[in-house]
PDB file of C-alpha atoms in Angstrom:
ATOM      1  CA  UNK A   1      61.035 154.037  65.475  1.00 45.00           C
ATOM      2  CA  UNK A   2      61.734 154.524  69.283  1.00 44.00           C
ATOM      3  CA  UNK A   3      64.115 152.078  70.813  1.00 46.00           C
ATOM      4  CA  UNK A   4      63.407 150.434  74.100  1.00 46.00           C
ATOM      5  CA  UNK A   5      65.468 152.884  75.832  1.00 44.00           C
ATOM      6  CA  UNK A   6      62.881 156.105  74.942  1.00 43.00           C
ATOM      7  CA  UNK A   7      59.912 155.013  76.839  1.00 43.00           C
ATOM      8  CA  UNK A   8      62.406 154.395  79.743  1.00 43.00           C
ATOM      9  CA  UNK A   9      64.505 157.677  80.150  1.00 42.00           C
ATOM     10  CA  UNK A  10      60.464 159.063  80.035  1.00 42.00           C
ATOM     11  CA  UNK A  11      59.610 157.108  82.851  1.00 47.00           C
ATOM     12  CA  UNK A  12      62.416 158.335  84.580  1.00 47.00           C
ATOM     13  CA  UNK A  13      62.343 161.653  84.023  1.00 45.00           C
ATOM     14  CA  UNK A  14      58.351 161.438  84.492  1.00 46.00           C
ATOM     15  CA  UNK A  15      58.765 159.226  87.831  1.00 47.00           C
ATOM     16  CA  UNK A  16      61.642 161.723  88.710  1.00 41.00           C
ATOM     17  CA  UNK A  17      58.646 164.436  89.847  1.00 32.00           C
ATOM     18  CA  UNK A  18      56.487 162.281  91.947  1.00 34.00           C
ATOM     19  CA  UNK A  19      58.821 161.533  95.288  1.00 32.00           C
ATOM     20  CA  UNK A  20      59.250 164.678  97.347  1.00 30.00           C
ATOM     21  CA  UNK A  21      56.467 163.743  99.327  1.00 30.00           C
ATOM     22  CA  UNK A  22      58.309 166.315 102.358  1.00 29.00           C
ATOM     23  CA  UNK A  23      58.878 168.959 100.269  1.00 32.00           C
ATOM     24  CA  UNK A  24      58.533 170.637  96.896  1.00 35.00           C
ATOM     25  CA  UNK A  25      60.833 171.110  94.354  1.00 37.00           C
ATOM     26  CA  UNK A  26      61.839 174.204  92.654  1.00 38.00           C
ATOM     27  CA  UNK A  27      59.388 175.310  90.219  1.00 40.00           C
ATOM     28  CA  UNK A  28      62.332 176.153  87.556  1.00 40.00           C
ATOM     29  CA  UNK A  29      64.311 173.174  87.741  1.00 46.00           C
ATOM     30  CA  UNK A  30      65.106 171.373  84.226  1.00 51.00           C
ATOM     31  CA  UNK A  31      65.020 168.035  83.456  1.00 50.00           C
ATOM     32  CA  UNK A  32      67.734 165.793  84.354  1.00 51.00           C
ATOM     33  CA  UNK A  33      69.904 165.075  80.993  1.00 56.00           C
ATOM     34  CA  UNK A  34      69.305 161.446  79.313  1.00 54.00           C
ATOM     35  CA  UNK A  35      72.484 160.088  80.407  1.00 60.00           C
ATOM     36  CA  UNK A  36      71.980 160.971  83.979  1.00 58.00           C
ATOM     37  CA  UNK A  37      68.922 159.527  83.835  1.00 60.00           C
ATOM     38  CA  UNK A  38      70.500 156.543  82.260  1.00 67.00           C
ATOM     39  CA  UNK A  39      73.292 156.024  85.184  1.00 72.00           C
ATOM     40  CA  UNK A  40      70.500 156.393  87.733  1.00 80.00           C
ATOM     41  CA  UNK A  41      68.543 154.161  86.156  1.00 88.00           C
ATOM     42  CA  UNK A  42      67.814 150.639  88.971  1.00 94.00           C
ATOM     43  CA  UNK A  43      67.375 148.435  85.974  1.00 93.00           C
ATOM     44  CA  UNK A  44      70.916 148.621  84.886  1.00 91.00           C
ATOM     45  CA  UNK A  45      71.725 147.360  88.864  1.00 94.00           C
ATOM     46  CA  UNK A  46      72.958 143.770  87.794  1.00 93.00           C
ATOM     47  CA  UNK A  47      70.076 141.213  88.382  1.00 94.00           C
ATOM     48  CA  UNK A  48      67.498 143.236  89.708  1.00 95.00           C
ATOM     49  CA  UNK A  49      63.815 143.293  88.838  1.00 95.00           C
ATOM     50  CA  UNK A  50      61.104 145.201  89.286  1.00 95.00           C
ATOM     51  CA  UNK A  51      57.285 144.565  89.923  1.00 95.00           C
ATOM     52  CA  UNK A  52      54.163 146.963  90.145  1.00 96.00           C
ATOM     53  CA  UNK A  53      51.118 146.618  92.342  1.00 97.00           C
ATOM     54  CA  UNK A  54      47.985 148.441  92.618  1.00 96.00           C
ATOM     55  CA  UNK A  55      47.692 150.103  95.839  1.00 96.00           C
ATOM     56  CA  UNK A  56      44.722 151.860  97.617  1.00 96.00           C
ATOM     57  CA  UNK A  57      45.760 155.203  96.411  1.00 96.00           C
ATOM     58  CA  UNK A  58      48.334 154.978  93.750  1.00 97.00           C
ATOM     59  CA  UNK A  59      50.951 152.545  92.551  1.00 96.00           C
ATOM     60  CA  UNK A  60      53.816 150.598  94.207  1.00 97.00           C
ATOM     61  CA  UNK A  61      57.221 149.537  91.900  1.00 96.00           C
ATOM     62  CA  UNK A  62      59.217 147.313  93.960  1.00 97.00           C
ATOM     63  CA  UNK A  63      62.793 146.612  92.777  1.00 97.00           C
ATOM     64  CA  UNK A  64      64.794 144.167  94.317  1.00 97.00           C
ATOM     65  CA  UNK A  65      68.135 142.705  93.463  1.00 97.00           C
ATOM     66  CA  UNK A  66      71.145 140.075  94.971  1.00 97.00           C
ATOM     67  CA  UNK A  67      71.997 140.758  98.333  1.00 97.00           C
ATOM     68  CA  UNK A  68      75.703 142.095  96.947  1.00 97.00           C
ATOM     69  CA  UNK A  69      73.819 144.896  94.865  1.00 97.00           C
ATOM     70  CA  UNK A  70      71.062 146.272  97.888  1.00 98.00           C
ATOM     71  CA  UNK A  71      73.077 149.456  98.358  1.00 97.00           C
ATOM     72  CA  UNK A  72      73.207 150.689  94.661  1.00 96.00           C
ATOM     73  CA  UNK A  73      70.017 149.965  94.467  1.00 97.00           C
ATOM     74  CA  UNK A  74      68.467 151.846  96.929  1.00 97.00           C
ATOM     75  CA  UNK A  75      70.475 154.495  95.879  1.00 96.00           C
ATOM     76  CA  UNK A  76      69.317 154.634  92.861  1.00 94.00           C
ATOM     77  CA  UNK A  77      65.255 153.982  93.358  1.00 95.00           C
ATOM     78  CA  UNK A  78      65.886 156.987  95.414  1.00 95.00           C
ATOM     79  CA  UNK A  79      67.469 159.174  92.980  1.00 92.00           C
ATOM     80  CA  UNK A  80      64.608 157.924  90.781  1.00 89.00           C
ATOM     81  CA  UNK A  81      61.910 158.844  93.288  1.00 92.00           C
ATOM     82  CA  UNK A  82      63.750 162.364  93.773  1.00 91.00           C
ATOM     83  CA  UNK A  83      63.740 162.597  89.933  1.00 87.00           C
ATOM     84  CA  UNK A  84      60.427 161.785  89.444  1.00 86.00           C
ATOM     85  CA  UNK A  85      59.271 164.884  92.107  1.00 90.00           C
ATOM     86  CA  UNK A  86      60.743 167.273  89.946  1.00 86.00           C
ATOM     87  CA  UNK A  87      59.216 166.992  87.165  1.00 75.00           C
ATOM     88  CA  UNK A  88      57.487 169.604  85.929  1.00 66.00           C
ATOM     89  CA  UNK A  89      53.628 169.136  85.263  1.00 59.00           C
ATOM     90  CA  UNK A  90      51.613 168.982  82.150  1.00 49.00           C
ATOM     91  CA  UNK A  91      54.714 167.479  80.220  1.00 49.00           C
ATOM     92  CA  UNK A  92      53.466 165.927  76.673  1.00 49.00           C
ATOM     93  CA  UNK A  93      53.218 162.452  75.180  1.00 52.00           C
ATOM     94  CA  UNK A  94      55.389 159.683  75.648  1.00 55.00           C
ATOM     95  CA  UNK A  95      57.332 158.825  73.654  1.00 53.00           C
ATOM     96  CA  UNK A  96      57.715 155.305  71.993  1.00 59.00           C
ATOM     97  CA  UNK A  97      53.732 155.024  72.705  1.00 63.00           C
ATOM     98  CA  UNK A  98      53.903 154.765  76.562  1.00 71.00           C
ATOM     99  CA  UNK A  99      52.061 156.879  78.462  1.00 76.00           C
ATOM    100  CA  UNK A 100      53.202 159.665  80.751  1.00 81.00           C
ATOM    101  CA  UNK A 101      51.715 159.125  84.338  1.00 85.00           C
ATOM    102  CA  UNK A 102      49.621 162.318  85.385  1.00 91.00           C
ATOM    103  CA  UNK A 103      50.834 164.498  87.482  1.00 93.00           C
ATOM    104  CA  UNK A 104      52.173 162.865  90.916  1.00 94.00           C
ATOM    105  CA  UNK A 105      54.272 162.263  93.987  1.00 95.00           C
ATOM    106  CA  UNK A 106      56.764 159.578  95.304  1.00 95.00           C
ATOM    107  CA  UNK A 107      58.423 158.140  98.091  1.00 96.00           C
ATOM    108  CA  UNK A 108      60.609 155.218  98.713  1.00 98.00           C
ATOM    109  CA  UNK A 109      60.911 152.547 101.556  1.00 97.00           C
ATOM    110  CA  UNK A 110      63.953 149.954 101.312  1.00 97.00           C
ATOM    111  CA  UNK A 111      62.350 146.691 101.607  1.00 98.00           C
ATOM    112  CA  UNK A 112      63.864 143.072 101.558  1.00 97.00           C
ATOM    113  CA  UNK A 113      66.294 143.030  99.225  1.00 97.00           C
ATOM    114  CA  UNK A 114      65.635 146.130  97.299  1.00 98.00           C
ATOM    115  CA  UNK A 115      63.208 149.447  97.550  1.00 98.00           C
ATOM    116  CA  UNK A 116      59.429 149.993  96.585  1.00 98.00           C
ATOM    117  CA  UNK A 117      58.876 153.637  95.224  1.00 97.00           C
ATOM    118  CA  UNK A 118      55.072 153.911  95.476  1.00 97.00           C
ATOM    119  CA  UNK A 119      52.743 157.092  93.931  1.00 96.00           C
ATOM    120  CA  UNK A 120      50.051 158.949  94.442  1.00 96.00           C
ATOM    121  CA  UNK A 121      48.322 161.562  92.027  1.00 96.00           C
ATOM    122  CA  UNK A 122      47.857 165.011  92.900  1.00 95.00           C
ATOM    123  CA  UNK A 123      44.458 164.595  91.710  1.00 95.00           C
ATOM    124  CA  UNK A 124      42.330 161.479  93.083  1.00 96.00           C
ATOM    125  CA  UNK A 125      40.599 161.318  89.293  1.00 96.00           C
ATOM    126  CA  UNK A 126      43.637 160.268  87.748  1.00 96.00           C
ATOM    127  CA  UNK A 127      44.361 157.148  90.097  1.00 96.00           C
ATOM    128  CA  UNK A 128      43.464 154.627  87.422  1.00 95.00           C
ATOM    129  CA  UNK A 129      45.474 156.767  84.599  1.00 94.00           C
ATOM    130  CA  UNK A 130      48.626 156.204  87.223  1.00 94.00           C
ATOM    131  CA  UNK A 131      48.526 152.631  88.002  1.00 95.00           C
ATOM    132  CA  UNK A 132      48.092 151.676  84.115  1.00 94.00           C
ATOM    133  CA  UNK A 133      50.736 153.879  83.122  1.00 92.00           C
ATOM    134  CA  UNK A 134      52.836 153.014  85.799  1.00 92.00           C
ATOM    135  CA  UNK A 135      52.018 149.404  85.253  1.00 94.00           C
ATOM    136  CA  UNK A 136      52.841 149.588  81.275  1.00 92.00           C
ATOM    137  CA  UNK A 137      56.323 151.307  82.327  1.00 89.00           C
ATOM    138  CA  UNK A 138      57.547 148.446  84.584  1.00 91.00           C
ATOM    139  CA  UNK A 139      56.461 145.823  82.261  1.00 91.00           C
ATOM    140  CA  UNK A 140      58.574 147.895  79.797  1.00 89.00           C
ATOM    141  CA  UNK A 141      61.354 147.943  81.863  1.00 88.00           C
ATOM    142  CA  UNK A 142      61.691 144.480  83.133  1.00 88.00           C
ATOM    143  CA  UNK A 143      61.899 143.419  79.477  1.00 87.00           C
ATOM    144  CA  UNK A 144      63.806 145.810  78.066  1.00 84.00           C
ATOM    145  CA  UNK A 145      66.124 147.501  81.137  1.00 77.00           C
ATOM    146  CA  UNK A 146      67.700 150.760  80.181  1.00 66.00           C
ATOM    147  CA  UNK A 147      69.216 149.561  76.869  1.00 51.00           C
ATOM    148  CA  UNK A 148      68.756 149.824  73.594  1.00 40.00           C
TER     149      UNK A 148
END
């Protein structure tokens, strides 16, 4: 059986492809290593949460946190965004059941108290296959964080 942490370092390193929305990424660039993924993860940012929201053309994931822990977090939803931008396309199931969004961009804007990430797919079909997976990943993470 999976543990909780599985369909997490996924979204990450699925997520990690979708936010250079001004430029591409290298073509040949690996995947980042679980435990990168892991430190760079917003959930472990101490009392954040995070919330998804249909939008017109993709998804939004807004993370937000105590005023004391804004910086980190930013940081972070950023290097998540970046992350997610790299990744390379027609990667394989998910693991632990969840599903792996289709193909996609991101971009971050700090907001009150936190960051949003929000996505688009490359292709307009697949808008309802992002916001559900999306959607099933945040729900996953606000329960479970980045821990076992």
């Amino acid at each position: 059986r999976a543990s909780p942490s599985a369909p997490l370092l996924l979204l990450l390193s699925s997520l990690g492809i979708l936010s250079a929305c001004a430029h591409a990424a290298p073509a040949a660039q690996a995947p980042a290593p679980p435990d990168q993924m892991m430190a760079m993860c917003p959930m472990t940012v101490p009392g954040t949460q995070v919330y998804a929201a249909d939008t017109t053309n993709g998804e939004a994931l807004t993370f937000t946190t105590s005023p004391d822990q804004v910086a980190e977090l930013r940081i972070r939803v950023h290097a998540m965004a970046n992350l997610h931008n790299q990744r390379p396309t027609g990667a394989g199931p998910g693991m632990g059941g969840m599903p792996i969004p289709p193909p996609s961009r991101a971009w971050v804007e700090d907001v009150a108290g936190g960051a949003r990430m929000s996505m688009t797919p490359n292709d307009p079909a697949h808008l309802q296959q992002l916001q559900s997976a999306v959607r099933m990943h945040a729900t996953n993470m606000q329960q479970h964080g980045c821990m076992n």
